[in-house]
Short mmCIF file of C-alpha atoms in Angstrom, two decimals:
data_model
loop_
_atom_site.label_atom_id
_atom_site.label_comp_id
_atom_site.label_asym_id
_atom_site.label_seq_id
_atom_site.Cartn_x
_atom_site.Cartn_y
_atom_site.Cartn_z
CA MET O 23 15.20 19.04 -17.35
CA PHE O 24 13.11 17.96 -14.20
CA SER O 25 12.22 14.36 -13.55
CA SER O 26 10.06 14.60 -10.44
CA LEU O 27 6.59 16.14 -9.93
CA VAL O 28 4.50 16.29 -6.85
CA TYR O 29 1.18 17.89 -6.05
CA GLN O 30 -1.44 18.29 -3.27
CA PHE O 31 1.07 19.05 -0.53
CA SER O 32 -0.68 19.00 2.83
CA THR O 33 0.45 19.80 6.25
CA ASP O 34 -0.50 18.30 9.67
CA ARG O 35 -2.79 15.57 8.52
CA CYS O 36 -4.53 13.66 11.35
CA SER O 37 -5.53 10.05 11.05
CA SER O 38 -6.14 6.94 13.15
CA CYS O 39 -2.97 5.22 14.26
CA GLY O 40 -2.43 1.66 12.97
CA TYR O 41 -0.04 0.95 15.94
CA CYS O 42 -1.56 2.34 19.17
CA LYS O 43 -5.15 2.25 17.57
CA GLN O 44 -5.93 5.80 18.75
CA LYS O 45 -8.26 7.92 16.72
CA SER O 46 -6.94 11.03 14.95
CA SER O 47 -3.63 10.70 16.85
CA SER O 48 -1.29 9.99 14.06
CA ARG O 49 0.07 13.19 12.42
CA SER O 50 1.98 13.65 9.37
CA HIS O 51 2.82 15.76 6.34
CA GLY O 52 1.97 14.33 2.84
CA MET O 53 1.97 14.72 -0.86
CA ILE O 54 1.14 12.85 -3.87
CA ALA O 55 4.02 12.02 -6.35
CA HIS O 56 3.00 12.01 -9.99
CA MET O 57 6.63 10.79 -10.76
CA LEU O 58 9.88 10.58 -8.90
CA SER O 59 13.44 9.78 -9.97
CA VAL O 60 15.06 7.22 -7.94
CA ASN O 61 17.74 9.75 -6.90
CA ASP O 62 14.98 12.13 -5.63
CA TYR O 63 13.15 9.51 -3.63
CA GLN O 64 16.46 8.28 -2.15
CA ASP O 65 17.03 11.81 -0.88
CA LEU O 66 13.47 11.97 0.47
CA ILE O 67 13.71 8.68 2.50
CA ASP O 68 16.96 9.95 3.91
CA ARG O 69 14.87 12.87 5.29
CA GLY O 70 12.30 10.57 6.87
CA TRP O 71 9.68 10.17 4.05
CA ARG O 72 8.17 7.04 2.79
CA ARG O 73 5.73 6.07 0.15
CA SER O 74 2.57 4.00 0.06
CA GLY O 75 1.72 3.66 -3.55
CA THR O 76 2.01 7.25 -4.93
CA TYR O 77 1.30 8.85 -1.55
CA CYS O 78 4.41 10.13 0.11
CA TYR O 79 4.30 10.97 3.82
CA LYS O 80 6.52 12.24 6.66
CA PRO O 81 5.50 11.82 10.28
CA ILE O 82 5.54 14.88 12.43
CA MET O 83 7.85 13.27 14.91
CA ALA O 84 7.55 15.50 17.96
CA GLU O 85 3.64 15.43 17.75
CA THR O 86 2.51 12.14 16.48
CA CYS O 87 1.32 9.37 18.93
CA CYS O 88 4.04 6.91 17.74
CA PRO O 89 7.07 8.55 16.45
CA SER O 90 8.53 6.51 13.36
CA TYR O 91 12.34 6.48 12.74
CA THR O 92 13.60 5.53 9.51
CA ILE O 93 15.82 2.30 9.94
CA ARG O 94 18.32 0.84 7.66
CA CYS O 95 20.59 -2.32 8.10
CA ASP O 96 24.22 -2.28 6.87
CA ALA O 97 23.80 -5.12 4.40
CA GLU O 98 27.46 -5.32 3.69
CA ASN O 99 28.40 -6.08 7.34
CA ILE O 100 25.27 -8.20 8.38
CA LYS O 101 25.71 -10.43 11.31
CA LEU O 102 23.05 -13.10 11.54
CA SER O 103 21.67 -13.84 14.90
CA LYS O 104 21.35 -17.46 16.34
CA SER O 105 17.50 -17.35 15.84
CA GLN O 106 17.88 -16.01 12.21
CA LYS O 107 20.28 -18.85 11.44
CA LYS O 108 17.71 -21.23 12.90
CA ILE O 109 15.09 -19.94 10.49
CA LEU O 110 17.33 -20.46 7.56
CA ASN O 111 18.35 -24.06 8.65
CA LYS O 112 14.55 -24.73 9.22
CA PHE O 113 13.77 -23.57 5.66
CA ASN O 114 16.65 -25.54 4.16
CA LYS O 115 15.40 -28.65 5.85
CA PHE O 116 12.01 -27.97 4.43
CA LEU O 117 13.46 -27.87 1.02
CA ASN O 118 15.37 -30.98 1.57
CA HIS O 119 12.04 -32.82 2.54
CA GLU O 120 13.27 -33.03 6.23
CA GLN O 121 10.80 -32.40 9.10
CA PRO O 122 12.04 -29.40 11.09
CA GLN O 123 12.55 -30.38 14.64
CA ASP O 124 12.57 -27.06 16.68
CA SER O 125 12.82 -28.75 20.04
CA ILE O 126 16.02 -30.62 18.99
CA GLU O 127 17.53 -27.43 17.50
CA ASP O 128 16.60 -25.49 20.53
CA ASP O 129 18.58 -27.96 22.70
CA CYS O 130 21.51 -27.96 20.46
CA ALA O 131 21.52 -24.09 20.32
CA ASN O 132 21.59 -23.83 24.12
CA GLU O 133 24.32 -26.52 24.49
CA SER O 134 27.81 -25.43 25.46
CA PRO O 135 30.52 -26.34 22.92
CA SER O 136 31.57 -29.21 25.03
CA LYS O 137 28.18 -30.77 24.99
CA SER O 138 27.55 -30.21 21.41
CA GLN O 139 30.35 -32.49 20.23
CA SER O 140 29.78 -35.54 18.18
CA ASN O 141 28.25 -38.58 19.77
CA LEU O 142 31.23 -40.76 18.65
CA PRO O 143 33.71 -39.52 21.18
CA LYS O 144 31.09 -39.84 23.87
CA LEU O 145 30.49 -43.34 22.92
CA ALA O 146 34.22 -44.09 22.87
CA LYS O 147 34.38 -42.56 26.29
CA ASN O 148 31.58 -44.62 27.64
CA GLU O 149 33.11 -47.95 26.20
CA MET O 150 36.50 -47.10 27.78
CA LYS O 151 34.84 -46.48 31.17
CA LYS O 152 32.95 -49.52 30.95
CA ASP O 153 36.00 -51.50 29.93
CA THR O 154 37.98 -50.09 33.04
CA SER O 155 35.11 -50.73 35.44
CA SER O 156 34.86 -54.30 34.43
CA THR O 157 38.57 -55.09 34.84
CA ASP O 158 38.23 -57.08 37.97
CA ILE O 159 35.36 -59.14 36.62
CA ASN O 160 37.21 -59.88 33.52
CA GLU O 161 40.36 -60.99 35.52
CA GLY O 162 38.17 -63.18 37.66
CA ASN O 163 36.69 -64.80 34.60
CA GLU O 164 40.23 -65.27 33.02
CA GLU O 165 41.42 -67.04 36.25
CA SER O 166 38.57 -69.34 36.34
CA ARG O 167 38.73 -70.11 32.76
CA THR O 168 42.55 -70.58 32.31
CA GLY O 169 43.65 -71.37 35.81
CA THR O 170 46.05 -68.41 35.70
CA LYS O 171 46.37 -66.69 39.04
CA LYS O 172 45.82 -62.88 39.39
CA GLY O 173 48.99 -60.82 38.57
CA ILE O 174 50.36 -63.50 36.23
CA GLY O 175 49.33 -63.46 32.64
CA ALA O 176 49.84 -60.98 29.72
CA ASP O 177 53.20 -59.27 29.05
CA PRO O 178 52.99 -55.98 31.15
CA ASN O 179 55.10 -54.24 28.40
CA ARG O 180 52.46 -54.57 25.81
CA ALA O 181 49.38 -52.41 25.40
CA PRO O 182 46.23 -53.92 27.08
CA CYS O 183 43.82 -55.70 24.70
CA LYS O 184 40.85 -53.58 23.38
CA LYS O 185 37.40 -54.87 22.85
CA ALA O 186 36.53 -55.52 19.22
CA LYS O 187 33.67 -52.97 19.29
CA LEU O 188 36.12 -50.18 20.42
CA ILE O 189 38.67 -51.18 17.74
CA ARG O 190 35.92 -50.88 15.13
CA LEU O 191 34.92 -47.45 16.38
CA GLU O 192 38.43 -46.14 16.26
CA LYS O 193 38.93 -47.36 12.71
CA LYS O 194 35.63 -45.68 11.70
CA GLN O 195 36.67 -42.42 13.21
CA ALA O 196 40.07 -42.48 11.61
CA LYS O 197 38.44 -43.21 8.18
CA ILE O 198 36.13 -40.33 8.50
CA LYS O 199 38.94 -37.91 9.55
CA SER O 200 41.00 -39.06 6.50
CA LYS O 201 38.14 -38.40 4.05
CA ASP O 202 37.58 -34.97 5.67
CA THR O 203 41.18 -34.07 5.54
CA ALA O 204 41.35 -35.01 1.83
CA LYS O 205 38.18 -32.96 1.02
CA VAL O 206 39.61 -29.92 2.77
CA GLU O 207 42.87 -30.20 0.95
CA SER O 208 40.94 -30.58 -2.39
CA GLY O 209 38.76 -27.54 -1.49
CA SER O 210 35.44 -29.38 -1.84
CA ILE O 211 34.53 -28.66 1.78
CA LYS O 212 35.64 -25.82 4.24
CA SER O 213 38.04 -26.43 7.08
CA GLN O 214 36.61 -26.85 10.57
CA ASN O 215 38.08 -23.46 11.49
CA TYR O 216 36.20 -21.79 8.61
CA GLU O 217 33.56 -19.40 9.79
CA LYS O 218 30.32 -19.61 7.75
CA GLN O 219 29.72 -16.45 5.73
CA PHE O 220 26.34 -14.90 4.96
CA GLU O 221 25.92 -16.54 1.65
CA ASP O 222 26.88 -19.93 2.83
CA TYR O 223 23.54 -20.26 4.70
CA LEU O 224 21.69 -19.65 1.44
CA THR O 225 23.65 -21.92 -0.74
CA GLU O 226 24.60 -24.77 1.58
CA LEU O 227 22.03 -27.10 -0.02
CA PRO O 228 22.80 -29.10 -3.31
CA GLU O 229 21.71 -27.00 -6.36
CA ASP O 230 18.97 -29.41 -7.34
CA ILE O 231 17.28 -28.95 -3.94
CA ARG O 232 17.92 -25.17 -3.83
CA ASN O 233 16.12 -24.95 -7.24
CA ARG O 234 12.89 -26.11 -5.74
CA LEU O 235 12.64 -22.38 -4.68
CA GLN O 236 12.92 -19.83 -7.47
CA ILE O 237 13.04 -15.98 -6.60
CA LYS O 238 12.04 -13.90 -9.61
CA LEU O 239 12.43 -10.10 -9.69
CA VAL O 240 9.35 -8.64 -11.66
CA ARG O 241 9.26 -5.00 -12.47
CA THR O 242 5.73 -3.65 -11.73
CA ALA O 243 6.12 -0.05 -12.77
CA PRO O 244 5.89 0.24 -15.80
CA PRO O 245 4.10 -3.17 -15.79
CA SER O 246 6.39 -5.92 -17.38
CA ASN O 247 5.08 -8.80 -19.29
CA GLU O 248 6.19 -11.06 -16.30
CA TRP O 249 3.90 -8.96 -13.95
CA LYS O 250 0.98 -9.00 -16.32
CA ALA O 251 1.23 -12.77 -16.42
CA THR O 252 1.29 -13.12 -12.62
CA GLU O 253 -0.96 -10.27 -11.50
CA THR O 254 -3.83 -12.20 -10.68
CA VAL O 255 -2.12 -15.08 -8.78
CA SER O 256 -0.21 -12.21 -6.91
CA HIS O 257 -3.45 -10.52 -5.86
CA GLN O 258 -5.05 -13.64 -4.72
CA LEU O 259 -2.02 -14.56 -2.51
CA TYR O 260 -2.19 -10.96 -1.05
CA GLN O 261 -5.93 -11.24 -0.37
CA ARG O 262 -5.49 -14.60 1.39
CA TYR O 263 -2.68 -13.14 3.55
CA GLN O 264 -4.59 -10.06 4.54
CA MET O 265 -7.74 -12.01 5.45
CA VAL O 266 -6.03 -14.70 7.42
CA ILE O 267 -3.10 -12.84 9.02
CA HIS O 268 -4.63 -9.34 9.47
CA GLY O 269 -8.40 -10.35 9.57
CA ASP O 270 -9.22 -8.03 6.66
CA SER O 271 -12.53 -8.26 4.67
CA ALA O 272 -12.34 -9.50 1.02
CA GLN O 273 -13.55 -5.98 -0.05
CA LYS O 274 -10.73 -4.12 2.02
CA CYS O 275 -8.05 -6.05 0.15
CA ASN O 276 -9.69 -6.21 -3.28
CA LYS O 277 -7.78 -5.80 -6.60
CA ALA O 278 -8.10 -2.17 -6.80
CA GLN O 279 -6.79 -1.59 -3.24
CA PHE O 280 -3.94 -4.03 -4.02
CA GLU O 281 -2.92 -2.15 -7.15
CA HIS O 282 -3.17 1.36 -5.39
CA PHE O 283 -1.18 0.01 -2.32
CA LEU O 284 1.49 -2.24 -3.73
CA VAL O 285 1.57 -2.03 -7.54
CA THR O 286 1.30 1.65 -8.45
CA SER O 287 4.43 3.60 -8.08
CA PRO O 288 5.72 7.04 -9.05
CA LEU O 289 9.36 5.85 -9.34
CA LYS O 290 10.78 6.14 -12.86
CA ALA O 291 12.41 3.02 -14.21
CA GLU O 292 16.16 3.42 -14.84
CA THR O 293 19.09 1.14 -15.62
CA ARG O 294 22.73 1.84 -14.66
CA ASN O 295 25.72 -0.41 -14.60
CA SER O 296 23.48 -3.35 -15.41
CA VAL O 297 21.30 -2.67 -12.41
CA ASP O 298 17.57 -1.99 -12.81
CA PHE O 299 16.33 0.77 -10.57
CA GLY O 300 12.65 1.49 -9.66
CA SER O 301 9.72 -0.67 -8.17
CA PHE O 302 9.59 -4.39 -8.24
CA HIS O 303 8.02 -7.46 -6.70
CA GLN O 304 10.34 -10.39 -5.71
CA GLN O 305 8.33 -13.49 -6.24
CA TYR O 306 9.05 -16.73 -4.29
CA TRP O 307 7.98 -19.69 -6.16
CA LEU O 308 8.11 -23.03 -4.59
CA ASP O 309 7.80 -26.18 -6.93
CA GLY O 310 5.87 -23.78 -9.30
CA ASN O 311 3.45 -22.26 -6.84
CA LEU O 312 3.75 -18.69 -5.55
CA ILE O 313 4.15 -18.67 -1.86
CA ALA O 314 5.45 -15.20 -0.94
CA VAL O 315 6.10 -11.76 -2.43
CA GLY O 316 8.37 -8.96 -1.31
CA VAL O 317 7.56 -5.56 -2.59
CA ILE O 318 10.74 -3.47 -2.86
CA ASP O 319 12.19 -0.40 -4.42
CA ILE O 320 15.67 -0.49 -5.75
CA LEU O 321 17.36 2.94 -5.29
CA PRO O 322 20.87 4.34 -5.68
CA LYS O 323 22.05 3.56 -2.24
CA CYS O 324 19.75 0.77 -1.09
CA VAL O 325 17.05 -1.73 -1.47
CA SER O 326 13.90 -0.39 0.22
CA SER O 327 11.39 -2.72 1.67
CA VAL O 328 7.78 -1.72 1.04
CA TYR O 329 5.77 -4.87 2.09
CA PHE O 330 5.99 -8.57 2.37
CA PHE O 331 3.15 -11.07 2.11
CA TYR O 332 3.06 -14.79 2.13
CA ASP O 333 0.81 -17.91 1.96
CA PRO O 334 -0.40 -18.49 5.56
CA SER O 335 -0.13 -22.24 4.93
CA TYR O 336 3.66 -21.78 5.33
CA GLY O 337 3.44 -19.61 8.37
CA ASN O 338 5.50 -22.12 10.55
CA LEU O 339 8.57 -21.35 8.30
CA SER O 340 8.76 -17.65 9.53
CA LEU O 341 8.70 -16.44 6.02
CA GLY O 342 8.62 -12.77 7.06
CA THR O 343 12.13 -13.11 8.60
CA TYR O 344 13.31 -15.45 5.86
CA GLY O 345 12.05 -12.83 3.22
CA ALA O 346 14.00 -10.09 4.98
CA ILE O 347 17.23 -12.15 4.94
CA ARG O 348 16.88 -12.92 1.38
CA GLU O 349 16.28 -9.29 0.53
CA ILE O 350 19.49 -8.35 2.41
CA GLY O 351 21.21 -11.09 0.45
CA PHE O 352 19.85 -9.45 -2.76
CA THR O 353 21.24 -6.08 -1.64
CA ARG O 354 24.66 -7.77 -1.27
CA GLN O 355 24.32 -9.14 -4.81
CA LEU O 356 23.35 -5.60 -6.29
CA GLN O 357 26.50 -4.11 -4.40
CA GLN O 358 28.78 -6.40 -6.56
CA LYS O 359 27.51 -4.43 -9.55
CA CYS O 360 26.86 -0.94 -7.97
CA ALA O 361 29.22 -0.21 -4.95
CA ASP O 362 26.91 2.50 -3.58
CA ILE O 363 24.11 -0.02 -2.83
CA LYS O 364 25.11 -0.89 0.64
CA TYR O 365 21.91 -0.73 2.85
CA TYR O 366 18.63 -2.36 3.32
CA TYR O 367 15.95 0.03 4.32
CA MET O 368 13.24 -1.50 6.48
CA GLY O 369 10.76 1.37 6.73
CA PHE O 370 9.97 2.74 10.12
CA TYR O 371 11.28 1.62 13.51
CA ILE O 372 8.59 2.38 16.18
CA HIS O 373 10.20 1.91 19.63
CA SER O 374 7.04 2.83 21.43
CA CYS O 375 5.14 -0.16 19.79
CA PRO O 376 6.77 -3.33 20.91
CA LYS O 377 5.55 -5.39 18.00
CA MET O 378 7.44 -3.16 15.59
CA ARG O 379 10.71 -3.53 17.43
CA TYR O 380 11.52 -6.63 15.44
CA LYS O 381 13.16 -4.50 12.84
CA GLY O 382 15.98 -3.86 15.18
CA ASN O 383 16.91 -7.68 15.06
CA TYR O 384 18.95 -7.17 11.99
CA SER O 385 22.52 -6.15 12.89
CA PRO O 386 24.05 -3.71 12.44
CA SER O 387 21.19 -1.35 12.06
CA TYR O 388 20.92 2.47 12.14
CA LEU O 389 18.30 5.06 12.86
CA LEU O 390 17.94 8.48 11.33
CA CYS O 391 18.03 11.41 13.53
CA PRO O 392 14.87 13.41 12.97
CA GLU O 393 16.69 16.89 13.43
CA THR O 394 20.04 16.56 11.69
CA PHE O 395 19.14 13.56 9.30
CA GLU O 396 22.34 11.71 10.27
CA TRP O 397 22.55 7.89 11.07
CA PHE O 398 23.32 6.43 14.39
CA PRO O 399 23.77 2.85 15.61
CA LEU O 400 20.44 1.55 16.98
CA LYS O 401 22.06 0.12 20.14
CA ASP O 402 23.13 3.74 20.99
CA CYS O 403 19.60 5.09 20.51
CA VAL O 404 17.54 2.54 22.50
CA GLY O 405 18.45 4.12 26.00
CA LYS O 406 17.09 7.47 24.75
CA LEU O 407 13.93 5.96 23.39
CA ASP O 408 13.28 4.03 26.48
CA ARG O 409 13.07 7.28 28.39
CA GLU O 410 10.97 9.31 25.79
CA LYS O 411 9.13 8.52 22.68
CA TYR O 412 10.47 11.39 20.62
CA ALA O 413 14.24 11.98 20.84
CA ARG O 414 17.00 13.75 19.00
CA LEU O 415 19.35 10.98 18.22
CA ASN O 416 22.42 13.04 17.49
CA PRO O 417 24.37 13.47 20.76
CA ASN O 418 26.15 16.59 19.34
CA LEU O 419 23.82 19.49 20.32
CA ASP O 420 25.65 21.91 18.06
CA ALA O 421 25.06 19.68 14.87
CA ILE O 422 22.79 21.11 12.35
CA ASP O 423 20.98 19.89 9.14
CA THR O 424 23.43 20.42 6.48
CA ASN O 425 20.82 20.14 3.80
CA GLU O 426 18.35 22.68 5.46
CA PHE O 427 16.18 24.89 3.27
CA LYS O 428 16.02 28.41 4.38
CA GLU O 429 13.05 30.69 4.27
CA ASN O 430 14.80 33.07 1.89
CA GLN O 431 15.20 30.44 -0.59
CA VAL O 432 11.43 30.18 -1.07
CA ASN O 433 11.52 32.18 -4.41
CA GLU O 434 13.90 29.48 -5.79
CA LEU O 435 11.29 26.67 -5.52
CA VAL O 436 10.27 25.21 -8.87
CA VAL O 437 6.62 25.14 -9.63
CA PHE O 438 4.35 24.11 -12.65
CA TYR O 439 1.45 26.44 -13.09
CA PRO O 440 -0.97 24.94 -15.77
CA PRO O 441 -2.14 28.15 -17.34
CA THR O 442 1.48 28.82 -18.33
CA SER O 443 2.25 25.19 -19.41
CA ILE O 444 5.93 25.64 -18.21
CA CYS O 445 8.02 25.24 -15.04
CA LEU O 446 9.04 28.38 -13.38
CA ASP O 447 10.53 29.50 -9.95
CA TYR O 448 8.06 30.71 -7.36
CA SER O 449 9.19 34.36 -7.65
CA ARG O 450 8.11 34.46 -11.32
CA LEU O 451 4.82 32.89 -10.42
CA LYS O 452 4.18 35.58 -7.84
CA SER O 453 4.81 38.24 -10.50
CA MET O 454 2.38 36.66 -12.90
CA VAL O 455 -0.46 35.77 -10.62
CA SER O 456 -2.41 37.97 -8.16
CA ARG O 457 -2.19 37.81 -4.50
CA TYR O 458 -5.93 36.61 -4.48
CA GLU O 459 -5.09 33.55 -6.65
CA LEU O 460 -2.21 32.66 -4.35
CA GLN O 461 -4.48 32.92 -1.34
CA ASP O 462 -2.43 35.56 0.52
CA ASP O 463 0.45 34.75 2.62
CA MET O 464 -0.79 31.31 3.61
CA CYS O 465 0.47 29.95 0.25
CA GLU O 466 3.98 31.17 0.94
CA VAL O 467 4.00 29.70 4.44
CA ASN O 468 3.03 26.42 3.06
CA MET O 469 5.79 26.62 0.33
CA ILE O 470 8.35 27.35 2.96
CA GLN O 471 7.16 24.43 4.97
CA TYR O 472 7.26 22.23 1.86
CA GLY O 473 10.88 23.34 1.08
CA LYS O 474 12.08 22.60 4.73
CA LEU O 475 10.53 19.06 4.60
CA ILE O 476 12.08 18.07 1.35
CA GLY O 477 15.45 19.76 1.81
CA LYS O 478 17.58 22.07 -0.12
CA GLU O 479 18.82 19.66 -2.77
CA CYS O 480 15.45 18.18 -3.59
CA SER O 481 13.90 21.70 -3.65
CA ARG O 482 16.05 22.47 -6.68
CA ARG O 483 14.99 19.36 -8.60
CA ILE O 484 11.42 18.39 -7.56
CA VAL O 485 8.59 20.43 -9.29
CA MET O 486 5.51 21.46 -7.21
CA TYR O 487 2.31 21.27 -9.38
CA PHE O 488 0.64 24.43 -8.35
CA THR O 489 -3.08 24.56 -8.51
#
């Protein structure tokens, strides 16, 4: 039983580049997927393919103007940067009806540990300094007031008297410390030595405040009832985002284009181990209003990000970064049910386009070698990409593609030929159809190219609709 069907395979397609804006400089292979199992699509993206709606494409890395490297983040071992933590804190303050104060946060973030201590010890220090500096004056006042000469007075074996203000301050500090100690012992709060974990940043607010933001997972293919109920408001949000953020016309982001680009999907819906696989929208509802949507695919080894759009009115909250962090958190949740879901795929990393390098801000991240299709740490690849736009990322020059499709395997490719109404291998098709119908040897050349691009494993499972 075959669960994936593709057609209209094309080689060396030229188009305008959306990154460097050159005309006819972007080169890729492509095909339309009528249906794809999530396993087959997982294998395809691990060979450098991506989908846009039902259209699947793979850049011709050595020839295209802006080589696009598949990038993924290890969600299991994610390390948030200082700026990412700031964004989470800013959003939490917003939920808590606090006005974000970026300048204050910036100052605190740049302070050394000694400067970022509590103001209470500083106050105590200042008070003690003031008390010491005024000793002579106090002594003079005491002499004039009581007639006692300097050097004669309080018992030198007793501690010097403290000002009432300083005594009150010390009592307050002791009380706070006592309460914190009790809370740590009871487990209601973490010890000061406790290092915040990823989830702590997402759940540190009280539940009633967190619940102002509801993130709902809605299946779009096949369309669920939840999707049908929110389709119109989702398109309206997408259109507003495209027009304000990207300057698109209303026609360019109409409903038909929205559905073609972000709703229609060839992925077959599956459920395993209580995990739903396929194509979804993650909807962000704030106080009942839709403010952002993450378009994602849930696959056997990852959550794959397709697109993210939001209400421009909330642009000051850095929702693009916030959404990516929440999707990484969602990946970690899924891993609790399915151990193989370890990664968050962010599409393509384009080093030659500075505005696309932001995808490398999520650590640790890895890039896919375009020749051996193995993963390598982004930090180890940057030097190579600084020197040249296209690079073999695998430093082992002897390494090969272990999933390589060989030319002599072309006859094993599975095809569907409409007149026969059955699936058959390519060798049988050749015996049934004249060379004229197969358009001479060019057809076989294209079939070999197709096999090499999808890899040996997928060539045994994906059916090519042969016209």
